[in-house]
mmCIF file of C-alpha atoms and ligand atoms in Angstrom:
data_model
loop_
_atom_site.group_PDB
_atom_site.id
_atom_site.type_symbol
_atom_site.label_atom_id
_atom_site.label_comp_id
_atom_site.label_asym_id
_atom_site.label_seq_id
_atom_site.Cartn_x
_atom_site.Cartn_y
_atom_site.Cartn_z
ATOM 1 C CA MET A 1 7.391 23.033 37.198
ATOM 2 C CA VAL A 2 7.008 19.422 36.154
ATOM 3 C CA PRO A 3 8.413 19.070 32.658
ATOM 4 C CA PRO A 4 5.906 17.793 30.019
ATOM 5 C CA ASP A 5 5.975 14.024 29.207
ATOM 6 C CA PRO A 6 7.608 13.860 25.765
ATOM 7 C CA THR A 7 5.722 10.632 24.876
ATOM 8 C CA LEU A 8 2.310 12.163 25.314
ATOM 9 C CA PRO A 9 0.714 13.977 22.408
ATOM 10 C CA ARG A 10 -0.036 17.658 22.858
ATOM 11 C CA ARG A 11 -3.613 18.882 22.569
ATOM 12 C CA ARG A 12 -4.294 19.835 18.928
ATOM 13 C CA VAL A 13 -5.530 23.333 18.305
ATOM 14 C CA ALA A 14 -8.641 23.061 16.196
ATOM 15 C CA SER A 15 -8.264 24.677 12.731
ATOM 16 C CA PRO A 16 -10.937 25.602 10.306
ATOM 17 C CA PRO A 17 -12.224 22.908 7.846
ATOM 18 C CA THR A 18 -11.117 23.102 4.215
ATOM 19 C CA THR A 19 -13.478 25.123 2.083
ATOM 20 C CA ASP A 20 -15.214 22.769 -0.340
ATOM 21 C CA PRO A 21 -15.584 19.081 0.235
ATOM 22 C CA GLN A 22 -14.181 17.391 -2.816
ATOM 23 C CA THR A 23 -14.548 14.009 -4.154
ATOM 24 C CA ARG A 24 -11.372 11.901 -4.163
ATOM 25 C CA ALA A 25 -11.104 12.133 -7.963
ATOM 26 C CA GLU A 26 -11.356 16.000 -7.777
ATOM 27 C CA ALA A 27 -8.778 16.094 -4.955
ATOM 28 C CA LEU A 28 -6.426 13.921 -6.846
ATOM 29 C CA ALA A 29 -6.712 16.062 -9.994
ATOM 30 C CA VAL A 30 -5.974 19.215 -7.957
ATOM 31 C CA ALA A 31 -3.003 17.511 -6.244
ATOM 32 C CA ALA A 32 -1.745 16.143 -9.552
ATOM 33 C CA LYS A 33 -1.808 19.709 -11.124
ATOM 34 C CA ALA A 34 0.177 21.095 -8.108
ATOM 35 C CA LEU A 35 2.789 18.372 -8.481
ATOM 36 C CA ARG A 36 3.038 18.795 -12.282
ATOM 37 C CA SER A 37 4.012 22.420 -11.895
ATOM 38 C CA ALA A 38 6.281 21.988 -8.856
ATOM 39 C CA GLU A 39 9.937 22.637 -9.148
ATOM 40 C CA HIS A 40 10.829 21.218 -5.742
ATOM 41 C CA VAL A 41 8.693 18.609 -4.016
ATOM 42 C CA CYS A 42 9.371 17.658 -0.517
ATOM 43 C CA VAL A 43 8.066 14.358 0.877
ATOM 44 C CA LEU A 44 7.695 13.289 4.472
ATOM 45 C CA THR A 45 6.745 9.705 5.184
ATOM 46 C CA GLY A 46 5.618 7.914 8.344
ATOM 47 C CA ALA A 47 4.762 4.410 9.363
ATOM 48 C CA GLY A 48 1.518 4.378 7.248
ATOM 49 C CA ILE A 49 3.508 4.160 4.048
ATOM 50 C CA SER A 50 5.050 0.839 5.120
ATOM 51 C CA ALA A 51 1.664 -0.675 6.471
ATOM 52 C CA GLU A 52 0.832 -2.114 3.117
ATOM 53 C CA SER A 53 4.148 -3.977 3.201
ATOM 54 C CA GLY A 54 3.068 -5.675 6.431
ATOM 55 C CA ILE A 55 4.979 -3.489 8.809
ATOM 56 C CA PRO A 56 2.820 -2.374 11.721
ATOM 57 C CA THR A 57 2.371 1.386 12.246
ATOM 58 C CA PHE A 58 3.957 2.758 15.425
ATOM 59 C CA ARG A 59 0.728 3.540 17.273
ATOM 60 C CA GLU A 60 -1.124 0.341 16.171
ATOM 61 C CA ALA A 61 -1.698 -2.114 19.045
ATOM 62 C CA GLN A 62 1.153 -4.769 19.060
ATOM 63 C CA THR A 63 0.427 -8.524 18.516
ATOM 64 C CA GLY A 64 1.907 -11.766 19.767
ATOM 65 C CA LEU A 65 4.725 -11.686 22.287
ATOM 66 C CA TRP A 66 4.754 -7.917 22.252
ATOM 67 C CA ALA A 67 0.954 -7.334 22.829
ATOM 68 C CA GLN A 68 1.571 -6.490 26.508
ATOM 69 C CA TYR A 69 3.723 -3.490 25.694
ATOM 70 C CA SER A 70 3.010 -0.259 23.925
ATOM 71 C CA PRO A 71 5.713 0.929 21.533
ATOM 72 C CA GLN A 72 5.807 4.317 23.352
ATOM 73 C CA GLU A 73 7.008 2.376 26.400
ATOM 74 C CA LEU A 74 9.722 0.571 24.558
ATOM 75 C CA ALA A 75 11.080 3.391 22.436
ATOM 76 C CA THR A 76 12.848 5.274 25.279
ATOM 77 C CA ALA A 77 16.235 5.484 26.699
ATOM 78 C CA ALA A 78 14.631 4.822 30.136
ATOM 79 C CA ALA A 79 13.131 1.528 28.964
ATOM 80 C CA PHE A 80 16.569 0.504 27.493
ATOM 81 C CA ALA A 81 18.280 1.494 30.752
ATOM 82 C CA SER A 82 15.906 -0.682 32.870
ATOM 83 C CA HIS A 83 15.264 -3.495 30.448
ATOM 84 C CA PRO A 84 18.018 -3.588 27.767
ATOM 85 C CA ALA A 85 17.291 -7.147 26.672
ATOM 86 C CA ARG A 86 13.590 -6.503 26.242
ATOM 87 C CA VAL A 87 14.163 -3.386 24.186
ATOM 88 C CA TRP A 88 16.988 -4.989 22.182
ATOM 89 C CA GLN A 89 14.829 -8.087 21.354
ATOM 90 C CA TRP A 90 11.880 -5.889 20.292
ATOM 91 C CA TYR A 91 14.126 -4.131 17.777
ATOM 92 C CA ALA A 92 15.551 -7.514 16.677
ATOM 93 C CA ALA A 93 11.991 -8.833 16.006
ATOM 94 C CA ARG A 94 11.047 -5.718 14.067
ATOM 95 C CA ARG A 95 14.307 -5.897 12.069
ATOM 96 C CA ALA A 96 13.488 -9.543 11.065
ATOM 97 C CA SER A 97 9.987 -8.558 9.827
ATOM 98 C CA VAL A 98 11.411 -5.657 7.746
ATOM 99 C CA ARG A 99 13.913 -7.973 6.187
ATOM 100 C CA VAL A 100 11.228 -10.242 4.773
ATOM 101 C CA ALA A 101 8.988 -7.261 3.739
ATOM 102 C CA GLN A 102 9.024 -5.751 0.311
ATOM 103 C CA PRO A 103 8.538 -2.180 -0.740
ATOM 104 C CA ASN A 104 4.960 -1.552 -1.760
ATOM 105 C CA PRO A 105 3.495 0.556 -4.633
ATOM 106 C CA ALA A 106 3.645 3.720 -2.585
ATOM 107 C CA HIS A 107 7.468 3.351 -1.977
ATOM 108 C CA LEU A 108 7.906 2.659 -5.669
ATOM 109 C CA ALA A 109 5.773 5.663 -6.772
ATOM 110 C CA LEU A 110 8.030 7.926 -4.635
ATOM 111 C CA ALA A 111 11.096 6.568 -6.313
ATOM 112 C CA THR A 112 9.304 7.414 -9.712
ATOM 113 C CA LEU A 113 8.396 10.817 -8.518
ATOM 114 C CA ALA A 114 12.061 11.718 -8.016
ATOM 115 C CA GLN A 115 12.712 10.951 -11.613
ATOM 116 C CA ARG A 116 9.878 13.214 -12.799
ATOM 117 C CA VAL A 117 10.471 16.471 -10.857
ATOM 118 C CA SER A 118 13.496 18.899 -10.875
ATOM 119 C CA HIS A 119 14.130 18.463 -7.239
ATOM 120 C CA CYS A 120 12.708 16.010 -4.869
ATOM 121 C CA SER A 121 13.678 15.722 -1.125
ATOM 122 C CA LEU A 122 12.486 12.566 0.556
ATOM 123 C CA ILE A 123 12.428 12.727 4.369
ATOM 124 C CA THR A 124 11.248 9.718 6.430
ATOM 125 C CA GLN A 125 10.527 9.224 10.041
ATOM 126 C CA ASN A 126 10.643 5.327 9.446
ATOM 127 C CA VAL A 127 13.514 3.248 10.630
ATOM 128 C CA ASP A 128 12.934 0.501 7.922
ATOM 129 C CA ASP A 129 14.879 0.531 4.696
ATOM 130 C CA LEU A 130 11.930 0.166 2.239
ATOM 131 C CA HIS A 131 12.480 3.566 0.482
ATOM 132 C CA GLU A 132 16.061 2.733 -0.419
ATOM 133 C CA ARG A 133 14.996 -0.808 -1.525
ATOM 134 C CA ALA A 134 12.314 0.740 -3.770
ATOM 135 C CA GLY A 135 15.134 2.803 -5.431
ATOM 136 C CA SER A 136 14.914 6.158 -3.574
ATOM 137 C CA ARG A 137 18.354 7.868 -3.097
ATOM 138 C CA ASP A 138 19.570 10.383 -0.538
ATOM 139 C CA VAL A 139 16.705 9.635 1.940
ATOM 140 C CA ILE A 140 16.822 12.037 4.751
ATOM 141 C CA ARG A 141 16.430 9.877 7.889
ATOM 142 C CA LEU A 142 15.063 11.697 10.927
ATOM 143 C CA HIS A 143 14.771 8.911 13.337
ATOM 144 C CA GLY A 144 17.615 6.695 12.533
ATOM 145 C CA SER A 145 17.725 3.103 11.179
ATOM 146 C CA LEU A 146 16.664 -0.232 12.408
ATOM 147 C CA MET A 147 19.495 -1.915 10.509
ATOM 148 C CA HIS A 148 22.324 -0.273 12.503
ATOM 149 C CA ALA A 149 23.445 -0.239 16.109
ATOM 150 C CA ARG A 150 25.541 2.134 17.987
ATOM 151 C CA CYS A 151 27.304 2.301 21.373
ATOM 152 C CA SER A 152 25.103 3.423 24.144
ATOM 153 C CA ASN A 153 28.012 5.193 25.663
ATOM 154 C CA GLY A 154 28.361 7.360 22.531
ATOM 155 C CA CYS A 155 31.844 5.969 21.418
ATOM 156 C CA ALA A 156 32.389 5.124 17.753
ATOM 157 C CA GLY A 157 32.312 1.365 18.220
ATOM 158 C CA SER A 158 29.871 -0.463 15.921
ATOM 159 C CA VAL A 159 28.462 -3.881 15.295
ATOM 160 C CA LEU A 160 26.050 -5.044 12.677
ATOM 161 C CA PRO A 161 22.896 -6.138 14.586
ATOM 162 C CA THR A 162 21.622 -9.597 13.709
ATOM 163 C CA ASP A 163 17.988 -10.741 14.069
ATOM 164 C CA GLU A 164 18.799 -13.001 17.011
ATOM 165 C CA GLN A 165 15.743 -12.453 19.225
ATOM 166 C CA HIS A 166 17.123 -13.808 22.503
ATOM 167 C CA GLY A 167 19.563 -12.549 25.057
ATOM 168 C CA ASP A 168 21.267 -9.174 25.887
ATOM 169 C CA PRO A 169 22.500 -6.539 23.585
ATOM 170 C CA PRO A 170 26.050 -7.231 22.476
ATOM 171 C CA PRO A 171 28.918 -5.267 24.177
ATOM 172 C CA CYS A 172 30.550 -2.354 22.353
ATOM 173 C CA PRO A 173 33.718 -3.810 20.753
ATOM 174 C CA THR A 174 35.564 -0.631 21.690
ATOM 175 C CA CYS A 175 34.441 0.310 25.212
ATOM 176 C CA GLY A 176 32.420 -2.651 26.460
ATOM 177 C CA ALA A 177 29.128 -0.604 27.063
ATOM 178 C CA LEU A 178 25.932 -2.028 25.662
ATOM 179 C CA MET A 179 25.154 -1.585 21.967
ATOM 180 C CA ARG A 180 21.766 -0.028 21.307
ATOM 181 C CA PRO A 181 19.612 0.393 18.187
ATOM 182 C CA ASP A 182 20.680 3.401 16.107
ATOM 183 C CA VAL A 183 17.345 5.145 16.360
ATOM 184 C CA VAL A 184 16.038 8.332 17.920
ATOM 185 C CA TRP A 185 13.956 7.743 21.027
ATOM 186 C CA PHE A 186 11.665 10.214 22.699
ATOM 187 C CA GLY A 187 13.478 13.034 24.502
ATOM 188 C CA GLU A 188 16.582 12.495 22.312
ATOM 189 C CA PRO A 189 17.718 15.148 19.778
ATOM 190 C CA LEU A 190 17.397 14.368 16.131
ATOM 191 C CA PRO A 191 20.567 14.055 14.038
ATOM 192 C CA MET A 192 21.457 17.672 13.253
ATOM 193 C CA GLY A 193 22.494 17.268 9.609
ATOM 194 C CA PRO A 194 19.373 15.442 8.457
ATOM 195 C CA PHE A 195 17.080 17.708 10.444
ATOM 196 C CA GLU A 196 18.613 20.819 8.947
ATOM 197 C CA ALA A 197 18.319 19.281 5.556
ATOM 198 C CA ALA A 198 14.732 18.476 6.191
ATOM 199 C CA ARG A 199 13.949 21.967 7.358
ATOM 200 C CA ASN A 200 15.609 23.566 4.417
ATOM 201 C CA ALA A 201 13.703 21.422 2.060
ATOM 202 C CA ALA A 202 10.443 22.254 3.833
ATOM 203 C CA VAL A 203 11.181 25.982 3.560
ATOM 204 C CA ALA A 204 12.249 25.743 -0.178
ATOM 205 C CA CYS A 205 9.688 23.360 -1.704
ATOM 206 C CA ASP A 206 6.537 24.430 -3.530
ATOM 207 C CA VAL A 207 4.660 21.247 -2.827
ATOM 208 C CA PHE A 208 4.988 19.188 0.422
ATOM 209 C CA LEU A 209 3.616 15.641 0.494
ATOM 210 C CA SER A 210 2.927 14.262 3.915
ATOM 211 C CA ILE A 211 2.268 10.571 3.692
ATOM 212 C CA GLY A 212 1.102 8.017 6.324
ATOM 213 C CA THR A 213 1.991 9.870 9.410
ATOM 214 C CA SER A 214 -0.163 10.689 12.396
ATOM 215 C CA ASN A 215 1.789 14.012 12.621
ATOM 216 C CA LEU A 216 2.096 13.844 16.425
ATOM 217 C CA VAL A 217 5.854 13.561 16.870
ATOM 218 C CA GLU A 218 7.833 16.748 16.907
ATOM 219 C CA PRO A 219 9.890 18.194 15.418
ATOM 220 C CA ALA A 220 8.948 16.138 12.252
ATOM 221 C CA ALA A 221 5.282 17.121 12.683
ATOM 222 C CA SER A 222 6.105 20.768 12.212
ATOM 223 C CA LEU A 223 7.679 20.347 8.751
ATOM 224 C CA PRO A 224 4.394 20.478 6.739
ATOM 225 C CA TRP A 225 3.420 23.691 8.579
ATOM 226 C CA ILE A 226 6.762 25.319 8.071
ATOM 227 C CA SER A 227 6.222 24.540 4.372
ATOM 228 C CA ALA A 228 2.638 25.911 4.404
ATOM 229 C CA THR A 229 3.730 29.154 6.098
ATOM 230 C CA HIS A 230 6.416 29.508 3.315
ATOM 231 C CA GLY A 231 3.613 29.298 0.642
ATOM 232 C CA ALA A 232 3.797 25.565 -0.235
ATOM 233 C CA THR A 233 0.774 23.450 -1.039
ATOM 234 C CA VAL A 234 0.639 20.648 1.487
ATOM 235 C CA ILE A 235 -0.936 17.338 0.187
ATOM 236 C CA VAL A 236 -1.759 14.941 3.055
ATOM 237 C CA VAL A 237 -2.166 11.335 2.039
ATOM 238 C CA ASN A 238 -3.502 9.177 4.847
ATOM 239 C CA GLN A 239 -5.877 6.225 5.402
ATOM 240 C CA SER A 240 -7.768 8.512 7.851
ATOM 241 C CA MET A 241 -7.966 12.263 8.049
ATOM 242 C CA GLU A 242 -9.014 12.062 11.720
ATOM 243 C CA GLY A 243 -6.656 14.115 13.809
ATOM 244 C CA GLN A 244 -4.958 15.611 10.753
ATOM 245 C CA ARG A 245 -4.651 19.296 10.586
ATOM 246 C CA LYS A 246 -6.840 21.118 8.066
ATOM 247 C CA GLY A 247 -6.538 24.504 6.486
ATOM 248 C CA PRO A 248 -6.742 26.481 3.194
ATOM 249 C CA SER A 249 -3.200 25.310 1.918
ATOM 250 C CA ILE A 250 -3.871 21.673 2.865
ATOM 251 C CA LEU A 251 -5.210 19.217 0.353
ATOM 252 C CA PRO A 252 -6.360 15.955 2.010
ATOM 253 C CA LEU A 253 -6.257 12.702 0.061
ATOM 254 C CA GLU A 254 -7.966 10.088 2.074
ATOM 255 C CA GLY A 255 -7.102 6.429 1.414
ATOM 256 C CA PRO A 256 -4.333 3.886 1.374
ATOM 257 C CA ALA A 257 -0.973 5.250 0.186
ATOM 258 C CA GLY A 258 -0.368 2.201 -1.877
ATOM 259 C CA VAL A 259 -3.391 2.960 -4.009
ATOM 260 C CA LEU A 260 -3.355 6.716 -3.993
ATOM 261 C CA LEU A 261 0.217 7.589 -4.624
ATOM 262 C CA PRO A 262 0.653 5.463 -7.913
ATOM 263 C CA ARG A 263 -2.623 7.129 -9.120
ATOM 264 C CA LEU A 264 -1.470 10.670 -8.196
ATOM 265 C CA ILE A 265 1.946 10.295 -9.893
ATOM 266 C CA ALA A 266 0.475 8.686 -12.973
ATOM 267 C CA GLU A 267 -2.011 11.553 -13.345
ATOM 268 C CA ALA A 268 0.503 14.248 -12.678
ATOM 269 C CA PHE A 269 3.088 13.070 -15.107
ATOM 270 C CA ALA A 270 1.087 11.233 -17.821
ATOM 271 C CA GLY A 271 3.089 11.473 -20.925
ATOM 272 C CA ARG A 272 6.177 13.226 -19.245
ATOM 273 C CA ARG A 273 9.338 11.308 -19.726
ATOM 274 C CA PRO A 274 11.723 10.631 -16.683
ATOM 275 C CA ARG A 275 14.097 13.477 -16.193
ATOM 276 C CA ARG A 276 16.822 10.997 -15.304
ATOM 277 C CA GLN A 277 16.857 7.192 -15.025
ATOM 278 C CA ALA A 278 17.169 5.328 -11.734
ATOM 279 C CA GLU A 279 20.748 4.197 -11.287
HETATM 280 C C1 BJW B 301 -1.831 4.997 6.480
HETATM 281 C C2 BJW B 301 -1.989 3.695 6.114
HETATM 282 C C3 BJW B 301 -1.943 3.452 4.636
HETATM 283 C C4 BJW B 301 -1.945 3.688 8.240
HETATM 284 N N1 BJW B 301 -1.817 4.521 3.894
HETATM 285 N N2 BJW B 301 -1.788 6.031 5.747
HETATM 286 C C5 BJW B 301 5.983 18.665 24.525
HETATM 287 C C6 BJW B 301 6.773 18.533 25.608
HETATM 288 C C7 BJW B 301 7.948 17.843 25.752
HETATM 289 C C8 BJW B 301 8.404 17.220 24.620
HETATM 290 C C9 BJW B 301 7.635 17.331 23.550
HETATM 291 C C10 BJW B 301 6.500 18.000 23.468
HETATM 292 N N3 BJW B 301 6.012 17.942 22.229
HETATM 293 C C11 BJW B 301 6.781 17.148 21.524
HETATM 294 C C12 BJW B 301 7.825 16.743 22.350
HETATM 295 C C13 BJW B 301 8.913 15.858 22.129
HETATM 296 C C14 BJW B 301 8.688 14.506 21.556
HETATM 297 C C15 BJW B 301 7.370 14.363 20.905
HETATM 298 O O1 BJW B 301 7.074 14.737 19.805
HETATM 299 N N4 BJW B 301 6.369 13.747 21.619
HETATM 300 C C16 BJW B 301 5.118 13.660 21.099
HETATM 301 C C17 BJW B 301 4.506 12.279 21.202
HETATM 302 C C18 BJW B 301 4.258 14.657 21.897
HETATM 303 N N5 BJW B 301 9.692 14.493 20.524
HETATM 304 C C19 BJW B 301 10.915 13.973 20.807
HETATM 305 O O2 BJW B 301 11.162 13.667 21.919
HETATM 306 C C20 BJW B 301 11.901 14.135 19.746
HETATM 307 N N6 BJW B 301 13.080 14.755 20.197
HETATM 308 C C21 BJW B 301 13.161 15.958 20.668
HETATM 309 O O3 BJW B 301 12.172 16.749 20.644
HETATM 310 O O4 BJW B 301 14.382 16.352 21.141
HETATM 311 C C22 BJW B 301 14.480 17.629 21.696
HETATM 312 C C23 BJW B 301 15.958 17.662 22.266
HETATM 313 C C24 BJW B 301 16.750 18.710 21.834
HETATM 314 C C25 BJW B 301 18.012 18.722 22.439
HETATM 315 C C26 BJW B 301 18.447 17.797 23.331
HETATM 316 C C27 BJW B 301 17.547 16.747 23.800
HETATM 317 C C28 BJW B 301 16.329 16.755 23.221
HETATM 318 C C29 BJW B 301 12.423 12.691 19.348
HETATM 319 C C30 BJW B 301 11.205 12.019 18.603
HETATM 320 C C31 BJW B 301 11.712 10.592 18.268
HETATM 321 C C32 BJW B 301 10.559 9.719 17.804
HETATM 322 N N7 BJW B 301 10.991 8.349 17.774
HETATM 323 C C33 BJW B 301 10.049 7.355 17.345
HETATM 324 C C34 BJW B 301 10.763 5.951 17.609
HETATM 325 C C35 BJW B 301 11.821 5.714 16.583
HETATM 326 C C36 BJW B 301 12.387 4.373 16.751
HETATM 327 C C37 BJW B 301 11.363 3.253 16.537
HETATM 328 O O5 BJW B 301 10.681 3.204 15.460
HETATM 329 O O6 BJW B 301 11.292 2.421 17.434
HETATM 330 O O7 BJW B 301 9.728 7.469 15.946
HETATM 331 S S1 BJW B 301 8.474 7.455 18.115
HETATM 332 C C38 BJW B 301 7.580 7.053 16.684
HETATM 333 O O8 BJW B 301 6.747 8.055 16.208
HETATM 334 C C39 BJW B 301 8.583 6.709 15.582
HETATM 335 C C40 BJW B 301 7.973 7.355 14.379
HETATM 336 O O9 BJW B 301 8.820 7.593 13.426
HETATM 337 C C41 BJW B 301 7.209 8.543 14.948
HETATM 338 C C42 BJW B 301 6.077 8.982 14.011
HETATM 339 O O10 BJW B 301 5.145 8.064 13.980
HETATM 340 P P1 BJW B 301 4.220 7.918 12.601
HETATM 341 O O11 BJW B 301 5.151 7.568 11.488
HETATM 342 O O12 BJW B 301 3.489 9.111 12.431
HETATM 343 O O13 BJW B 301 3.372 6.641 12.937
HETATM 344 P P2 BJW B 301 1.913 6.487 13.606
HETATM 345 O O14 BJW B 301 1.782 4.973 13.947
HETATM 346 O O15 BJW B 301 1.743 7.500 14.662
HETATM 347 O O16 BJW B 301 0.863 6.905 12.406
HETATM 348 C C43 BJW B 301 0.684 6.102 11.315
HETATM 349 C C44 BJW B 301 -0.212 6.884 10.362
HETATM 350 O O17 BJW B 301 -0.362 6.067 9.107
HETATM 351 C C45 BJW B 301 -1.628 7.092 10.923
HETATM 352 O O18 BJW B 301 -2.010 8.437 10.644
HETATM 353 C C46 BJW B 301 -2.516 6.137 9.954
HETATM 354 O O19 BJW B 301 -3.828 6.627 9.841
HETATM 355 C C47 BJW B 301 -1.722 6.041 8.746
HETATM 356 N N8 BJW B 301 -1.882 4.962 7.951
HETATM 357 N N9 BJW B 301 -2.030 2.885 7.188
HETATM 358 C C48 BJW B 301 -1.829 5.780 4.353
HETATM 359 N N10 BJW B 301 -2.004 2.156 4.252
HETATM 360 ZN ZN1 ZN B 302 31.506 2.110 23.122
#
């Protein structure tokens, strides 16, 4: 049997629509109430949360020099093996644009959320560092980091990648193999510790917030549904609900995360003092 192509989305199974269509204000009020009474909130973010900081989403068409490639073609071990310089330079260009970007109100709202609830787990699929720069701590990174490189041969050698957008990847200082971005490509396993932490949080939380993700890439895409099957309310914040799963325990909030998240958190915790100050 031919193995399925891991870069191609699986066909979605249609699920029933949510019961009553709600206005955005009503949906915000319901979501705010759920957050206010939650003991443990689990948040999963995707590329959409950084879009308002000027970082293109993963499945958006690329511009400029990179317009001829699709990210799905570049984010693979096979692409790195056949065109290491091209893949390295793409990551260097993305790293440079992240360095000049700033966290937006959505990142800042999540840092505030962690100070308002008893327990908040923040899981990200993003490889930028905007959550940390917004003040979030203990971010669970499922797909690695743009700001680090590792040895493509798997040894412990490390270099700090620069934003130099020409030339080949540097050699590993320990074994001489090429260094590669410290990210998780299609077909590669997620780091075990962070994935287990994410799964445990999804099982334990009472509210799951899914923000700015197309929810196409497994295993991250399963986390909200793991939560829903364990009884959590799942709040989905996305610019567009097209292609997002629907169901009785799913509360859609359609619109830009940078607008909706600050409103949601303000409405949920109006008058409640921070449980602890940011360090
Ligand atoms: C806004 C907004 C605004 C815009 N406000 N919203 C079937 C068969 C075989 C394999 C598979 C299979 N099903 C699944 C797989 C495996 C595969 C997979 O899921 N493929 C799918 C595409 C089908 N998964 C894997 O291969 C994973 N590994 C794995 O399964 O390992 C198994 C294994 C075990 C043991 C040994 C060996 C293997 C690995 C997945 C790694 C994903 N890596 C990437 C690249 C990271 C590095 C990089 O960035 O370059 O991660 S792919 C890419 O997708 C990136 C992202 O983190 C991830 C998710 O994308 P995201 O964040 O959802 O972005 P977009 O662009 O898709 O969506 C943006 C959203 O924002 C949209 O919804 C917009 O509407 C919204 N938005 N502006 C709010 N202002
Ligand atoms: Zn090495």
